[in-house]
Short mmCIF file of C-alpha atoms and ligand atoms in Angstrom, two decimals:
data_model
loop_
_atom_site.label_atom_id
_atom_site.label_comp_id
_atom_site.label_asym_id
_atom_site.label_seq_id
_atom_site.Cartn_x
_atom_site.Cartn_y
_atom_site.Cartn_z
CA PHE K 1 -57.79 -7.99 -46.97
CA ASN K 2 -57.42 -10.96 -44.72
CA THR K 3 -56.51 -13.77 -47.08
CA CYS K 4 -56.83 -17.55 -47.25
CA CYS K 5 -54.69 -19.91 -49.35
CA ILE K 6 -56.28 -23.27 -48.58
CA ARG K 7 -57.24 -23.80 -52.24
CA ASP K 8 -56.15 -22.18 -55.48
CA ASN K 9 -59.51 -20.46 -56.04
CA ALA K 10 -59.35 -18.77 -52.60
CA GLU K 11 -55.96 -17.40 -53.58
CA ARG K 12 -57.09 -16.25 -57.03
CA LYS K 13 -60.15 -14.54 -55.53
CA ALA K 14 -57.98 -12.63 -53.04
CA LEU K 15 -55.55 -11.49 -55.74
CA GLY K 16 -58.50 -10.46 -57.95
CA ASN K 17 -60.02 -8.37 -55.16
CA ILE K 18 -56.68 -6.73 -54.38
CA THR K 19 -56.22 -5.82 -58.05
CA TRP K 20 -59.70 -4.28 -58.08
CA LEU K 21 -58.73 -1.92 -55.21
CA LYS K 22 -56.17 -0.31 -57.49
CA GLU K 23 -59.00 1.63 -59.19
CA ILE K 24 -60.36 2.87 -55.87
CA LYS K 25 -56.91 3.98 -54.84
CA ARG K 26 -56.64 6.02 -58.05
CA VAL K 27 -59.72 8.02 -56.96
CA ARG K 28 -58.75 8.10 -53.27
CA PRO K 29 -54.94 8.18 -53.21
CA HIS K 30 -54.74 8.59 -49.42
CA MET K 31 -56.49 5.30 -48.77
CA LEU K 32 -54.14 2.68 -47.32
CA ILE K 33 -54.38 -0.87 -48.60
CA GLY K 34 -53.28 -3.71 -46.33
CA VAL K 35 -53.06 -7.42 -47.08
CA CYS K 36 -52.59 -9.98 -44.32
CA GLY K 37 -53.27 -13.60 -43.42
CA CYS K 38 -52.21 -17.03 -44.63
CA MET K 39 -51.43 -16.08 -48.21
CA MET K 40 -48.75 -13.68 -46.99
CA GLN K 41 -47.04 -16.54 -45.11
CA GLN K 42 -46.47 -18.49 -48.34
CA GLN K 43 -42.95 -18.60 -49.62
CA GLY K 44 -42.30 -15.81 -52.12
CA MET K 45 -45.75 -14.20 -51.77
CA ALA K 46 -44.64 -11.06 -49.90
CA GLU K 47 -41.98 -10.48 -52.60
CA LYS K 48 -44.63 -10.98 -55.29
CA ILE K 49 -46.91 -8.41 -53.62
CA LEU K 50 -44.00 -6.03 -53.29
CA ALA K 51 -43.11 -6.29 -56.98
CA GLN K 52 -46.45 -6.77 -58.74
CA TYR K 53 -48.87 -4.82 -56.51
CA PRO K 54 -47.19 -1.45 -55.94
CA PHE K 55 -50.44 0.06 -54.62
CA VAL K 56 -50.42 -2.26 -51.56
CA ASP K 57 -49.14 -0.23 -48.58
CA ILE K 58 -49.06 -2.79 -45.80
CA ALA K 59 -48.47 -6.56 -45.86
CA PHE K 60 -48.23 -8.75 -42.78
CA GLY K 61 -48.71 -12.39 -41.85
CA THR K 62 -50.60 -14.52 -39.37
CA GLY K 63 -48.11 -14.29 -36.51
CA ASN K 64 -48.04 -10.50 -36.14
CA PHE K 65 -51.63 -9.41 -36.83
CA TYR K 66 -51.84 -7.91 -33.33
CA ARG K 67 -49.39 -5.23 -34.54
CA LEU K 68 -51.76 -3.83 -37.18
CA GLY K 69 -52.14 -0.51 -35.29
CA GLU K 70 -48.37 -0.04 -35.24
CA PHE K 71 -48.06 -0.88 -38.97
CA LEU K 72 -50.81 1.61 -39.83
CA LEU K 73 -49.13 4.40 -37.87
CA GLU K 74 -45.80 3.59 -39.48
CA ALA K 75 -47.30 3.74 -42.98
CA ILE K 76 -49.03 7.06 -42.19
CA ASP K 77 -45.97 8.62 -40.48
CA THR K 78 -43.32 7.56 -42.97
CA GLY K 79 -45.40 7.44 -46.15
CA SER K 80 -43.50 4.30 -47.11
CA ARG K 81 -44.61 0.72 -47.55
CA VAL K 82 -44.66 -1.56 -44.53
CA ILE K 83 -43.98 -5.20 -45.35
CA ARG K 84 -43.69 -7.34 -42.21
CA VAL K 85 -44.15 -11.04 -42.73
CA SER K 86 -42.70 -12.77 -39.71
CA ASP K 87 -41.40 -16.32 -39.49
CA ASP K 88 -41.77 -16.23 -35.75
CA ASP K 89 -45.32 -17.32 -35.15
CA SER K 90 -44.78 -19.17 -31.91
CA THR K 91 -46.08 -16.56 -29.46
CA LEU K 92 -49.76 -16.18 -28.67
CA PHE K 93 -50.92 -12.69 -27.79
CA GLU K 94 -53.87 -12.14 -25.50
CA GLY K 95 -56.05 -9.07 -25.20
CA THR K 96 -56.25 -8.01 -28.87
CA PRO K 97 -59.50 -6.03 -29.18
CA ILE K 98 -62.02 -7.94 -31.29
CA SER K 99 -64.96 -6.44 -33.15
CA ARG K 100 -67.60 -9.12 -33.59
CA MET K 101 -70.21 -9.35 -36.35
CA ALA K 102 -73.29 -10.15 -34.25
CA ASP K 103 -74.39 -9.47 -30.67
CA HIS K 104 -75.73 -12.94 -29.96
CA LYS K 105 -73.06 -15.18 -31.54
CA ALA K 106 -69.28 -15.15 -31.30
CA TYR K 107 -66.33 -17.12 -32.61
CA VAL K 108 -63.56 -17.79 -30.12
CA ALA K 109 -60.18 -19.10 -31.34
CA ILE K 110 -58.84 -21.56 -28.76
CA MET K 111 -55.73 -22.69 -30.63
CA HIS K 112 -53.67 -21.84 -33.68
CA GLY K 113 -51.66 -23.90 -36.17
CA CYS K 114 -51.68 -27.61 -36.92
CA ASN K 115 -49.31 -30.57 -36.45
CA ASN K 116 -51.03 -33.06 -38.69
CA TYR K 117 -49.50 -32.60 -42.13
CA CYS K 118 -52.30 -34.07 -44.20
CA THR K 119 -50.44 -34.39 -47.50
CA TYR K 120 -52.74 -32.02 -49.45
CA CYS K 121 -52.85 -29.26 -46.85
CA ILE K 122 -50.91 -26.00 -46.63
CA VAL K 123 -52.14 -25.03 -43.14
CA PRO K 124 -49.16 -26.41 -41.15
CA TYR K 125 -46.79 -24.44 -43.42
CA VAL K 126 -48.57 -21.10 -43.21
CA ARG K 127 -49.96 -21.28 -39.66
CA GLY K 128 -47.11 -23.08 -37.92
CA ARG K 129 -47.23 -25.65 -35.13
CA GLU K 130 -50.18 -26.21 -32.80
CA ARG K 131 -50.36 -23.64 -30.00
CA SER K 132 -53.21 -23.72 -27.48
CA ARG K 133 -54.39 -20.67 -25.57
CA LYS K 134 -54.51 -20.95 -21.80
CA ALA K 135 -57.82 -22.34 -20.57
CA ASP K 136 -58.11 -19.47 -18.03
CA ASP K 137 -57.91 -16.85 -20.81
CA ILE K 138 -60.59 -18.63 -22.87
CA VAL K 139 -62.91 -19.05 -19.88
CA ARG K 140 -62.50 -15.35 -19.04
CA GLU K 141 -63.29 -14.32 -22.63
CA VAL K 142 -66.39 -16.54 -22.81
CA ALA K 143 -67.64 -15.32 -19.41
CA CYS K 144 -67.37 -11.71 -20.66
CA LEU K 145 -69.22 -12.62 -23.86
CA GLN K 146 -71.95 -14.33 -21.85
CA GLN K 147 -72.33 -11.27 -19.62
CA SER K 148 -72.61 -9.01 -22.66
CA GLY K 149 -75.57 -11.04 -23.98
CA VAL K 150 -73.91 -13.55 -26.32
CA LYS K 151 -75.96 -16.78 -26.50
CA GLU K 152 -73.76 -19.00 -28.64
CA ILE K 153 -70.03 -19.42 -29.03
CA THR K 154 -68.17 -21.43 -31.65
CA LEU K 155 -64.72 -22.53 -30.53
CA LEU K 156 -62.21 -22.51 -33.36
CA GLY K 157 -59.11 -24.56 -34.04
CA GLN K 158 -57.76 -26.75 -36.85
CA ASN K 159 -58.00 -29.73 -34.55
CA VAL K 160 -59.84 -28.78 -31.36
CA ASN K 161 -59.63 -32.37 -30.08
CA SER K 162 -55.92 -31.95 -29.44
CA PHE K 163 -56.42 -28.70 -27.47
CA GLY K 164 -54.01 -28.57 -24.52
CA THR K 165 -51.70 -31.32 -25.81
CA ASP K 166 -48.92 -28.79 -26.47
CA THR K 167 -49.19 -27.01 -23.11
CA GLY K 168 -49.99 -30.11 -21.04
CA ASP K 169 -52.26 -27.66 -19.19
CA THR K 170 -55.64 -29.28 -19.78
CA THR K 171 -57.76 -31.20 -22.32
CA PHE K 172 -60.59 -30.23 -24.65
CA PRO K 173 -63.33 -32.08 -22.66
CA LYS K 174 -62.13 -30.31 -19.46
CA LEU K 175 -62.27 -26.94 -21.22
CA LEU K 176 -65.84 -27.67 -22.36
CA ARG K 177 -66.84 -28.46 -18.79
CA ARG K 178 -65.41 -25.16 -17.55
CA LEU K 179 -67.14 -23.23 -20.34
CA GLU K 180 -70.50 -24.72 -19.41
CA GLY K 181 -69.89 -23.17 -15.99
CA THR K 182 -69.88 -19.64 -17.49
CA GLY K 183 -73.63 -19.96 -18.11
CA ILE K 184 -73.31 -19.55 -21.91
CA SER K 185 -76.42 -21.07 -23.54
CA ARG K 186 -74.80 -22.82 -26.51
CA ILE K 187 -71.36 -24.14 -27.35
CA ARG K 188 -70.25 -25.33 -30.80
CA PHE K 189 -66.77 -26.16 -32.04
CA ILE K 190 -64.90 -26.69 -35.31
CA THR K 191 -62.97 -28.66 -36.41
CA SER K 192 -62.64 -32.11 -34.89
CA HIS K 193 -60.09 -34.45 -36.43
CA PRO K 194 -61.58 -37.98 -36.42
CA LYS K 195 -58.32 -39.59 -35.27
CA ASP K 196 -58.38 -37.52 -32.06
CA LEU K 197 -62.07 -37.88 -31.24
CA SER K 198 -61.81 -39.48 -27.79
CA ASP K 199 -64.26 -41.39 -25.61
CA ALA K 200 -63.80 -38.62 -23.02
CA LEU K 201 -65.04 -36.02 -25.53
CA ILE K 202 -68.05 -38.15 -26.50
CA GLU K 203 -68.92 -38.56 -22.80
CA GLU K 204 -68.56 -34.83 -22.17
CA MET K 205 -70.73 -34.01 -25.19
CA ALA K 206 -73.52 -36.25 -23.94
CA ARG K 207 -73.28 -34.78 -20.40
CA ASN K 208 -72.71 -31.07 -21.04
CA LYS K 209 -76.00 -29.13 -21.28
CA ALA K 210 -74.54 -26.28 -23.33
CA ILE K 211 -72.98 -28.31 -26.16
CA CYS K 212 -75.14 -28.43 -29.28
CA PRO K 213 -75.93 -31.85 -30.83
CA HIS K 214 -73.86 -31.28 -33.95
CA MET K 215 -70.38 -32.30 -34.96
CA HIS K 216 -68.38 -31.36 -38.04
CA LEU K 217 -66.18 -34.40 -38.59
CA PRO K 218 -64.28 -34.10 -41.88
CA VAL K 219 -63.75 -37.51 -43.46
CA GLN K 220 -62.21 -36.39 -46.82
CA SER K 221 -62.58 -39.80 -48.50
CA GLY K 222 -64.21 -43.20 -48.00
CA SER K 223 -61.28 -45.11 -49.49
CA ASP K 224 -58.59 -46.47 -47.14
CA ARG K 225 -55.99 -46.24 -49.89
CA ILE K 226 -56.69 -42.55 -50.43
CA LEU K 227 -56.95 -41.84 -46.69
CA ARG K 228 -53.48 -43.35 -46.29
CA ALA K 229 -52.10 -41.24 -49.16
CA MET K 230 -53.68 -38.20 -47.50
CA ASN K 231 -51.99 -39.10 -44.18
CA ARG K 232 -55.32 -38.83 -42.33
CA ARG K 233 -54.36 -41.67 -39.97
CA TYR K 234 -57.73 -43.44 -39.79
CA THR K 235 -59.47 -46.00 -41.97
CA ALA K 236 -63.07 -45.73 -43.16
CA GLU K 237 -63.98 -48.46 -40.68
CA GLU K 238 -62.35 -46.59 -37.76
CA TYR K 239 -64.21 -43.45 -38.80
CA LEU K 240 -67.55 -45.31 -38.96
CA ARG K 241 -66.86 -46.77 -35.52
CA LYS K 242 -66.49 -43.24 -34.07
CA VAL K 243 -69.72 -42.20 -35.77
CA HIS K 244 -71.41 -45.22 -34.20
CA LEU K 245 -70.09 -44.32 -30.72
CA LEU K 246 -71.25 -40.71 -31.13
CA ARG K 247 -74.74 -41.75 -32.16
CA GLN K 248 -74.92 -44.31 -29.39
CA ALA K 249 -74.19 -41.56 -26.85
CA TRP K 250 -76.39 -38.99 -28.58
CA PRO K 251 -78.92 -40.55 -31.01
CA ASP K 252 -80.14 -37.31 -32.62
CA ILE K 253 -76.70 -35.73 -33.16
CA GLY K 254 -76.31 -34.11 -36.60
CA LEU K 255 -73.09 -34.79 -38.48
CA THR K 256 -71.50 -32.73 -41.23
CA THR K 257 -68.25 -33.27 -43.09
CA ASP K 258 -65.72 -32.21 -45.74
CA PHE K 259 -64.75 -34.25 -48.81
CA ILE K 260 -61.89 -33.91 -51.26
CA VAL K 261 -62.55 -35.62 -54.58
CA ALA K 262 -60.00 -36.36 -57.30
CA PHE K 263 -57.03 -36.68 -54.96
CA PRO K 264 -54.06 -37.90 -57.08
CA GLY K 265 -54.50 -41.57 -57.95
CA GLU K 266 -58.20 -41.71 -56.97
CA THR K 267 -59.85 -44.49 -59.01
CA GLU K 268 -63.54 -44.93 -59.76
CA ALA K 269 -63.57 -47.68 -57.10
CA ASP K 270 -62.03 -45.29 -54.52
CA PHE K 271 -64.67 -42.71 -55.37
CA GLU K 272 -67.45 -45.26 -55.03
CA ASP K 273 -66.16 -46.03 -51.52
CA THR K 274 -66.76 -42.33 -50.76
CA LEU K 275 -70.32 -42.52 -52.11
CA SER K 276 -71.03 -45.59 -50.04
CA LEU K 277 -69.69 -43.86 -46.91
CA VAL K 278 -72.09 -40.95 -47.54
CA ARG K 279 -74.96 -43.45 -47.60
CA SER K 280 -73.91 -45.17 -44.41
CA VAL K 281 -73.17 -42.06 -42.31
CA ARG K 282 -76.19 -39.98 -43.45
CA TYR K 283 -74.64 -36.51 -43.02
CA ASP K 284 -76.91 -33.48 -42.57
CA SER K 285 -74.70 -31.67 -45.11
CA ALA K 286 -71.18 -31.70 -46.54
CA PHE K 287 -68.61 -29.33 -48.01
CA THR K 288 -67.17 -30.84 -51.18
CA PHE K 289 -63.91 -29.80 -52.82
CA ILE K 290 -61.91 -30.86 -55.84
CA PHE K 291 -58.26 -31.50 -54.93
CA SER K 292 -56.24 -28.33 -55.40
CA PRO K 293 -52.44 -28.79 -55.50
CA ARG K 294 -50.69 -26.45 -53.04
CA ALA K 295 -47.03 -25.68 -53.65
CA GLY K 296 -44.80 -27.13 -50.93
CA THR K 297 -47.18 -29.92 -49.88
CA ARG K 298 -46.43 -33.59 -50.48
CA ALA K 299 -49.57 -34.24 -52.54
CA ALA K 300 -48.63 -31.51 -55.02
CA THR K 301 -45.78 -33.74 -56.24
CA LEU K 302 -47.76 -37.01 -56.43
CA PRO K 303 -48.33 -38.70 -59.79
CA GLY K 304 -51.82 -39.66 -60.98
CA ARG K 305 -53.47 -36.25 -61.31
CA ILE K 306 -57.13 -36.67 -62.23
CA ASP K 307 -58.50 -35.28 -65.48
CA PRO K 308 -60.55 -32.09 -64.69
CA ASP K 309 -63.67 -33.45 -66.48
CA VAL K 310 -63.52 -36.65 -64.43
CA ALA K 311 -63.06 -34.56 -61.26
CA THR K 312 -66.08 -32.39 -62.10
CA GLY K 313 -68.19 -35.46 -62.88
CA ARG K 314 -67.27 -36.99 -59.52
CA ILE K 315 -67.97 -33.88 -57.46
CA GLU K 316 -71.36 -33.50 -59.16
CA ARG K 317 -72.28 -37.10 -58.34
CA LEU K 318 -71.15 -36.60 -54.74
CA ILE K 319 -73.16 -33.40 -54.38
CA ALA K 320 -76.27 -35.09 -55.84
CA GLU K 321 -75.90 -38.01 -53.40
CA GLN K 322 -75.53 -35.62 -50.44
CA GLU K 323 -78.41 -33.39 -51.55
CA ALA K 324 -80.73 -36.40 -51.69
CA MET K 325 -79.55 -37.39 -48.19
CA THR K 326 -80.09 -33.85 -46.82
CA ALA K 327 -83.62 -33.71 -48.28
CA ASP K 328 -84.45 -37.10 -46.75
CA ILE K 329 -83.13 -36.12 -43.30
CA LEU K 330 -84.99 -32.77 -43.32
CA ALA K 331 -88.25 -34.39 -44.47
CA GLY K 332 -88.01 -36.79 -41.52
CA MET K 333 -88.02 -33.90 -39.04
CA LYS K 334 -91.67 -32.98 -39.49
CA GLY K 335 -93.38 -32.66 -36.10
CA ALA K 336 -90.11 -32.30 -34.15
CA CYS K 337 -89.42 -29.30 -31.90
CA ALA K 338 -86.31 -27.29 -32.74
CA HIS K 339 -84.85 -24.57 -30.51
CA VAL K 340 -83.90 -21.84 -32.93
CA LEU K 341 -81.39 -19.09 -32.16
CA VAL K 342 -82.81 -16.31 -34.33
CA ASP K 343 -80.18 -14.68 -36.56
CA GLY K 344 -82.36 -12.18 -38.40
CA VAL K 345 -85.20 -11.48 -40.78
CA SER K 346 -85.36 -13.75 -43.82
CA ARG K 347 -83.92 -12.19 -46.99
CA ARG K 348 -86.87 -13.44 -49.02
CA ARG K 349 -89.81 -12.43 -46.79
CA SER K 350 -89.79 -9.67 -44.17
CA THR K 351 -92.36 -11.41 -41.92
CA GLN K 352 -90.16 -14.49 -41.71
CA LEU K 353 -87.36 -14.98 -39.21
CA THR K 354 -84.41 -17.24 -39.84
CA GLY K 355 -82.04 -18.95 -37.46
CA LYS K 356 -80.23 -22.14 -36.56
CA SER K 357 -81.56 -25.11 -34.63
CA GLU K 358 -79.40 -26.74 -31.96
CA ARG K 359 -78.38 -29.24 -34.67
CA ASN K 360 -77.21 -26.29 -36.83
CA LEU K 361 -80.00 -26.61 -39.39
CA SER K 362 -81.54 -23.45 -40.89
CA VAL K 363 -85.12 -22.90 -39.76
CA ASN K 364 -87.56 -20.25 -41.03
CA PHE K 365 -90.75 -19.26 -39.19
CA THR K 366 -93.13 -16.31 -38.88
CA GLY K 367 -92.29 -13.96 -36.03
CA ASP K 368 -91.43 -10.44 -34.94
CA LYS K 369 -87.94 -9.06 -35.48
CA SER K 370 -87.68 -8.29 -31.76
CA LEU K 371 -86.94 -12.03 -31.41
CA VAL K 372 -83.55 -11.68 -33.14
CA GLY K 373 -80.91 -12.97 -30.71
CA SER K 374 -83.41 -15.11 -28.70
CA ILE K 375 -83.81 -18.88 -28.64
CA VAL K 376 -87.33 -19.81 -29.78
CA PRO K 377 -89.06 -23.23 -29.70
CA VAL K 378 -90.38 -24.02 -33.19
CA ILE K 379 -92.46 -27.02 -34.30
CA ILE K 380 -91.24 -28.19 -37.71
CA GLU K 381 -93.98 -28.31 -40.35
CA GLY K 382 -92.06 -28.87 -43.57
CA ALA K 383 -88.76 -28.73 -45.38
CA GLY K 384 -87.21 -27.18 -48.48
CA SER K 385 -84.03 -28.50 -50.09
CA ASN K 386 -81.81 -27.30 -47.26
CA THR K 387 -84.00 -25.39 -44.79
CA LEU K 388 -86.79 -26.27 -42.40
CA ARG K 389 -90.08 -24.37 -41.92
CA GLY K 390 -92.05 -24.25 -38.73
CA LYS K 391 -94.33 -22.47 -36.29
CA MET K 392 -93.32 -20.82 -33.04
CA LYS K 393 -94.61 -22.69 -30.02
CA GLY K 394 -93.91 -21.35 -26.55
CA ASP K 395 -91.80 -18.56 -25.13
CA ALA K 396 -88.44 -17.31 -26.31
CA THR K 397 -85.49 -17.33 -23.91
N1 SAH O 401 -58.40 -28.75 -39.95
C1 SAH O 401 -59.56 -29.14 -40.63
C2 SAH O 401 -59.72 -28.63 -42.03
C3 SAH O 401 -59.19 -27.31 -42.44
S1 SAH O 401 -59.23 -26.96 -44.14
C4 SAH O 401 -59.59 -30.66 -40.71
O1 SAH O 401 -58.58 -31.32 -40.70
O2 SAH O 401 -60.66 -31.17 -40.88
C5 SAH O 401 -60.92 -27.21 -44.57
C6 SAH O 401 -61.14 -28.23 -45.64
O3 SAH O 401 -60.55 -27.78 -46.85
C7 SAH O 401 -60.51 -29.59 -45.40
O4 SAH O 401 -61.26 -30.39 -44.55
C8 SAH O 401 -60.42 -30.15 -46.79
O5 SAH O 401 -61.59 -30.85 -47.13
C9 SAH O 401 -60.29 -28.90 -47.67
N2 SAH O 401 -58.93 -28.77 -48.22
C10 SAH O 401 -57.78 -28.50 -47.56
N3 SAH O 401 -56.73 -28.49 -48.42
C11 SAH O 401 -57.24 -28.75 -49.64
C12 SAH O 401 -56.67 -28.89 -50.96
N4 SAH O 401 -55.37 -28.76 -51.15
N5 SAH O 401 -57.50 -29.16 -51.99
C13 SAH O 401 -58.83 -29.31 -51.80
N6 SAH O 401 -59.42 -29.19 -50.59
C14 SAH O 401 -58.64 -28.93 -49.52
FE1 SF4 O 402 -54.86 -29.33 -42.77
FE2 SF4 O 402 -56.77 -30.01 -41.04
FE3 SF4 O 402 -54.98 -31.82 -41.88
FE4 SF4 O 402 -54.24 -29.84 -40.23
S1 SF4 O 402 -55.69 -31.52 -39.78
S2 SF4 O 402 -53.10 -30.57 -42.00
S3 SF4 O 402 -55.49 -28.18 -40.98
S4 SF4 O 402 -56.55 -30.75 -43.12
#
């Protein structure tokens, strides 16, 4: 299991799944069980696994995942448990073989770690400081993917806008320009921190033919007081100014975001500032979370915890507000042409294909499954609550 510890429920789910494997191991005693990832990097977690989960054979962290083969051989050869959670996560290893889920889409990590220390967030503690890969290595990887038929890449990093700051090697806009040169059809990236969204990136986005017109720009809250307590280092007004600049450069860009509700001390007025920000930005969609205290972070020790019923009430109101906005945006797309990268056959109807438009919206249309992996022009005819429907018009590429 590769684990996540960003929120308490991610952690509980992982521990639940690990516990469940115990039964399988009873039937198949030679099966090896390994647990890795962020949860293992938390203080005391490896010891907990060691003591309370005796059926786990291998545990390792985020810094030494490239040694999985070695850990497996060691567990097989010695028959003993291999627990290797390293503190040293500063080296980046290139050339680890990657098995990817789809033939036409790929995720490419361009940096690891984070330097931002948002007060609620455990990432800087479990993933370490920001480390960027070398631009040459990334360009080589993307060129290989392009040659093997991949149409779309998503560049990954906790804060892609600060790519290259640690190495002094290059910048994120320069990397995007080089990646366009590989001939890859589509480039996406997550996540952009609003404070580091530069004019140079906005210019590059508007110029670069491969970049998709979509940006995930997590705002977290619409209240300046809460943003300050979160250490996000922007105000709602500064955020809205960046949104304005983005839309000026690229009028039909789609924006998505993340929100945390019920941060310690959040008042009804703070929450209403968040609702009003939703109305002014008009996001295509949003991920919404209730604040989850993470041991070791500053926010976990703050006074003013919000009553769980109040928190649930707020998240429901936020979701309702966003759903209404999504429906309105989708309804307004009737008659537009979307270029859909086909992901597969719809789960509901076998004659329907499903894929993502350049703006990252789900689109369903009638077509043959041989189109999976192609980019197809589709005229939008209608919308459901969070998907678009349309008709193919023109040739696939
Ligand atoms: N680096 C990205 C986010 C990574 S975590 C960024 O800064 O935008 C993904 C999302 O999880 C965050 O945007 C935040 O909304 C949510 N999140 C992180 N820690 C959380 C916590 N302790 N409680 C609730 N939500 C949290
Ligand atoms: Fe966490 Fe993202 Fe803030 Fe980094 S920038 S501390 S990953 S929320």
